[in-house]
Each structure stands twice: as structure tokens, then as C-alpha cells.
Coordinates of C-alpha atoms in Angstrom, one line a residue:
Chain O
Q49 CA 4.5 0.9 17.0
K50 CA 7.6 2.1 15.1
E51 CA 8.2 5.7 14.8
V52 CA 8.0 5.7 11.1
E53 CA 5.3 4.0 9.0
Q54 CA 5.1 3.5 5.3
D55 CA 3.0 1.0 3.3
P56 CA 6.0 -1.3 1.7
G57 CA 3.4 -2.0 -1.5
P58 CA 3.8 -2.7 -4.0
L59 CA 1.5 0.1 -5.9
S60 CA 1.0 -0.2 -9.3
V61 CA -0.2 2.5 -11.3
P62 CA -0.5 3.2 -15.2
E63 CA 2.0 5.6 -17.2
G64 CA 0.7 9.5 -16.9
A65 CA -1.1 8.6 -13.9
I66 CA -0.8 11.1 -10.3
V67 CA 0.9 8.8 -7.4
S68 CA 0.2 9.4 -4.0
L69 CA 2.6 8.1 -1.5
N70 CA 2.0 8.6 2.5
C71 CA 4.0 8.1 5.7
T72 CA 3.1 8.6 8.9
Y73 CA 5.1 9.3 12.5
S74 CA 4.6 9.6 16.3
N75 CA 8.0 11.4 17.0
S76 CA 6.6 15.7 17.3
A77 CA 10.4 16.4 17.8
F78 CA 10.5 15.4 13.8
Q79 CA 10.8 18.8 12.1
Y80 CA 12.8 17.8 9.1
F81 CA 11.1 15.4 6.2
M82 CA 13.0 14.6 3.2
W83 CA 11.8 11.7 0.5
Y84 CA 14.4 9.5 -1.6
R85 CA 14.2 7.3 -4.4
Q86 CA 16.4 4.1 -4.6
Y87 CA 17.1 1.5 -7.3
S88 CA 17.1 -1.5 -7.0
R89 CA 21.4 -2.0 -6.1
K90 CA 22.1 1.6 -5.2
G91 CA 22.3 3.9 -2.5
P92 CA 19.0 6.4 -1.8
E93 CA 18.8 9.8 -4.0
L94 CA 17.2 13.0 -2.7
L95 CA 14.4 14.1 -4.1
M96 CA 12.6 16.7 -1.6
Y97 CA 14.2 18.2 1.5
T98 CA 11.1 20.0 3.7
Y99 CA 11.6 21.9 6.8
S100 CA 8.5 21.9 9.3
S101 CA 4.6 22.2 7.8
G102 CA 3.5 23.0 4.1
N103 CA 4.1 22.4 0.8
K104 CA 7.4 22.0 -1.9
E105 CA 7.4 21.6 -5.4
D106 CA 10.0 20.3 -7.5
G107 CA 8.8 19.8 -11.3
R108 CA 7.1 16.7 -11.3
F109 CA 7.4 16.1 -7.2
T110 CA 5.2 17.8 -4.6
A111 CA 6.0 17.5 -0.6
Q112 CA 3.2 17.6 1.9
V113 CA 4.4 18.2 5.1
D114 CA 1.4 18.1 8.2
K115 CA 2.4 18.1 11.7
S116 CA -0.6 18.4 13.4
S117 CA -1.6 15.0 11.8
K118 CA 2.1 13.6 11.8
Y119 CA 1.5 12.8 8.1
I120 CA 3.5 13.3 5.2
S121 CA 3.3 12.8 1.4
L122 CA 4.9 12.8 -1.9
F123 CA 2.9 13.3 -5.0
I124 CA 4.4 12.6 -8.5
R125 CA 2.7 13.8 -11.8
D126 CA 2.6 12.5 -14.8
S127 CA 4.3 9.5 -13.9
Q128 CA 7.1 7.3 -16.1
P129 CA 8.2 4.0 -16.3
S130 CA 12.0 5.2 -15.3
D131 CA 10.2 6.5 -11.7
S132 CA 9.8 2.5 -10.9
A133 CA 11.8 2.4 -7.9
T134 CA 11.5 2.2 -3.8
Y135 CA 10.6 5.8 -2.1
L136 CA 11.7 6.2 0.9
C137 CA 10.5 8.6 3.5
A138 CA 13.0 9.9 6.2
M139 CA 12.5 12.4 9.2
S140 CA 15.0 14.0 11.9
A141 CA 14.9 16.6 14.6
V142 CA 17.6 18.5 13.7
G143 CA 18.8 19.6 10.0
G144 CA 20.7 19.3 7.8
G145 CA 23.4 16.4 8.8
A146 CA 23.8 17.0 12.3
D147 CA 21.6 14.1 13.2
G148 CA 20.7 10.7 12.3
L149 CA 17.7 10.0 9.9
T150 CA 15.2 8.1 10.9
F151 CA 13.4 6.0 7.7
G152 CA 10.1 4.3 6.9
K153 CA 10.3 0.8 5.3
G154 CA 9.9 2.2 1.6
T155 CA 7.1 1.8 -0.8
H156 CA 8.0 0.2 -4.1
L157 CA 6.3 2.4 -6.9
I158 CA 5.5 0.4 -10.4
I159 CA 5.0 2.2 -13.4
Q160 CA 3.3 -0.2 -16.1
P161 CA 3.6 1.7 -19.5
Chain K
D22 CA 31.8 17.1 -8.5
A23 CA 32.5 13.5 -6.7
G24 CA 29.8 12.1 -4.9
V25 CA 30.0 10.1 -1.9
T26 CA 32.0 6.7 -2.8
Q27 CA 31.9 3.6 -0.8
S28 CA 34.3 0.2 -1.0
P29 CA 34.1 -2.5 -1.5
T30 CA 30.8 -3.0 -3.6
H31 CA 30.4 -6.4 -2.2
L32 CA 32.1 -8.8 0.2
I33 CA 31.4 -12.3 1.8
K34 CA 32.8 -13.0 5.3
T35 CA 31.9 -16.0 7.5
R36 CA 30.6 -15.9 10.9
G37 CA 33.1 -14.7 13.4
Q38 CA 35.2 -12.7 11.2
Q39 CA 35.6 -9.1 11.2
V40 CA 35.3 -6.7 8.5
T41 CA 36.2 -2.9 7.9
L42 CA 34.1 -0.8 5.1
R43 CA 35.1 2.3 3.7
C44 CA 33.6 5.7 2.6
S45 CA 34.7 9.0 1.2
P46 CA 32.3 12.1 1.1
K47 CA 31.0 14.3 -1.1
S48 CA 33.6 16.7 -2.1
G49 CA 33.0 19.6 1.1
H50 CA 31.6 17.5 3.1
D51 CA 32.7 17.0 6.5
T52 CA 30.1 14.7 8.5
V53 CA 30.0 11.3 8.0
S54 CA 27.1 8.6 8.8
W55 CA 26.9 5.1 8.2
Y56 CA 23.2 2.8 8.0
Q57 CA 22.7 -0.2 7.6
Q58 CA 19.5 -1.5 5.1
A59 CA 18.6 -5.0 5.6
L60 CA 16.5 -7.0 2.6
G61 CA 13.2 -5.0 2.5
Q62 CA 13.2 -2.7 5.3
G63 CA 14.4 1.3 5.4
P64 CA 17.9 2.0 6.7
Q65 CA 18.7 2.0 10.3
F66 CA 20.7 5.2 11.6
I67 CA 24.2 3.1 13.1
F68 CA 26.2 6.3 14.4
Q69 CA 27.4 9.9 12.7
Y70 CA 31.4 11.1 12.9
Y71 CA 32.4 14.8 13.1
E72 CA 35.8 16.2 13.3
E73 CA 37.1 12.7 13.9
E74 CA 35.0 11.4 16.6
E75 CA 31.8 9.6 17.5
R76 CA 28.8 12.6 17.6
Q77 CA 25.6 10.0 17.6
R78 CA 24.6 6.5 17.7
G79 CA 21.9 4.7 17.2
N80 CA 21.0 1.1 18.9
F81 CA 23.6 -1.1 17.5
P82 CA 26.0 -3.1 19.8
D83 CA 29.8 -1.8 20.3
R84 CA 30.8 -5.2 17.7
F85 CA 29.9 -1.9 15.5
S86 CA 32.9 0.3 15.7
G87 CA 34.0 3.5 13.2
H88 CA 36.6 6.0 13.0
Q89 CA 37.1 9.6 10.5
F90 CA 40.3 10.6 9.6
P91 CA 41.4 14.2 8.7
N92 CA 40.8 14.0 5.4
Y93 CA 37.1 13.2 6.2
S94 CA 36.9 9.6 4.9
S95 CA 35.6 7.5 7.3
E96 CA 35.7 3.9 8.2
L97 CA 32.9 1.2 9.6
N98 CA 34.0 -1.7 11.4
V99 CA 32.0 -4.9 12.5
N100 CA 33.6 -7.8 14.7
A101 CA 32.4 -11.2 15.2
L102 CA 29.9 -11.5 12.3
L103 CA 26.6 -12.7 13.1
L104 CA 24.4 -13.8 9.7
G105 CA 22.1 -11.1 10.9
D106 CA 24.5 -8.9 10.0
S107 CA 24.2 -9.5 6.1
A108 CA 22.8 -6.2 4.9
L109 CA 23.1 -3.3 2.6
Y110 CA 26.0 -1.0 4.4
L111 CA 25.4 2.8 3.6
C112 CA 27.2 5.9 4.4
A113 CA 26.1 9.3 4.1
S114 CA 28.1 12.4 4.1
S115 CA 26.7 16.2 4.6
L116 CA 27.8 19.7 5.9
A117 CA 27.6 19.9 10.0
D118 CA 25.9 23.0 10.6
S119 CA 23.7 23.6 7.7
S120 CA 20.3 23.0 8.3
N121 CA 19.9 23.4 4.8
Q122 CA 21.8 20.8 3.2
P123 CA 20.5 16.9 3.8
Q124 CA 22.5 14.1 4.2
H125 CA 23.7 12.4 0.4
F126 CA 24.0 8.7 0.2
G127 CA 26.1 6.6 -1.4
D128 CA 26.0 3.2 -3.2
G129 CA 26.4 1.1 -0.4
T130 CA 28.9 -2.0 0.6
R131 CA 26.6 -5.4 0.2
L132 CA 27.6 -7.5 2.8
S133 CA 26.4 -11.4 2.8
I134 CA 27.7 -13.8 5.9
L135 CA 28.0 -17.3 5.6

């Protein structure tokens, strides 16, 4: 079993829909959780950074962490064609830059105009 | 404010050769981490440098080595290249001792092994 599981997709939804992306993990030491967006031939771009359980909202994006279930989610409201990309979840036991990140495989998201 | 920059953008090598990739961290950052991203996979952590020393290492063989310079820039060296080393190599920078500051990535170096 991999440390972080993420459905690779592709996930195709119509423009304007609410998108739900998820990851599960097995290492209970993880305390910091991130979502990155990666366009083709580009590096990962940080979207959300959260600590421990709870919700965090930033514009159209909401990140949720449920440590008891070892489950994290990213919701995208009012999805746009420009949101089409690969979404990577990442996590670490130590915050900031002091720890190597463990990534999921990434979910390929397609927003249909 | 310059972000993380990596060079070269693309590189083609043959099996058995050696390669050096370079990274300049985001302004104000002092820690550099390197990742390998195979096609269709998430990035895998190689190692991290802080204060010119390797602070952490992932599950990669000794063929992968690195260096950090006094200006915080870093190099990744890979010896005896294998076909399986073909991947996107990503550099990420961060500020040590700051739990609120995540890692920021460059656009990577795409390495192809023939």
C-alpha cells in the first residue's frame, strides 16, 4: 500500500460545476497537508497549505482535512476551463521546508467549456 | 521577486553518462529540496540541503548526490545514468524554521536518457 493514494482520473466535469478531489494516506505522523496544481510542462504551483484537521478557504478553493479518517479533500467552486490541470496532494510530518514532501500520483482534471 | 529557477530546461544524455542540474532558490529562502517526477507519477523526494549539508534523504541510491553553495543555490548530480532516470527533476525552496512557509517549486529540468 502506498503512503498516499490519489485517483489519477481523468476527471471530466462541465464548466461551472463543483469539483471534489481527494487523497487518503496511511502515515499518522503527517500533520501538514498541501494541494498543488501542475500544468503540462510546468512545475507544481501551491494552491492550499493546511495544518492538522479542519477547513481552509481561499477564493474558489476549499481544503478539508480529516485526520481521524486520514482523508483530505480539495473543492473547486465555479470551475473554469483554466482549472484544467493535474492536482497533486502532498503531506509532511514537519511543517515548512524542514521535511521532504510525500505526494499522491495526481488527478488529471478536465473542465469542459 | 524571482521564484525558483532551474537550468537547463531540457537535457538529453546516454546511459552511463553523468549529469549536473542547477537550482536557484526563491529570494529569501535558504533550504533546497530535489524531487524526481516520472511520467504520470507524483514527485518523489530525493534529498534536501540546508546550510550546505544534506539534511534529509529519500529512497534514492548513492548515484544521486548534491551540493549547496553559500548563496543557497544547489546542484543535483547523477552518475552512471540509467534509462529509468528519465524524468522531470524538480527543485523546491523554502525557509528553514518556518512552519507556516511551504515549499515552492521551479518548472524543472526534463532529463531524457537514450
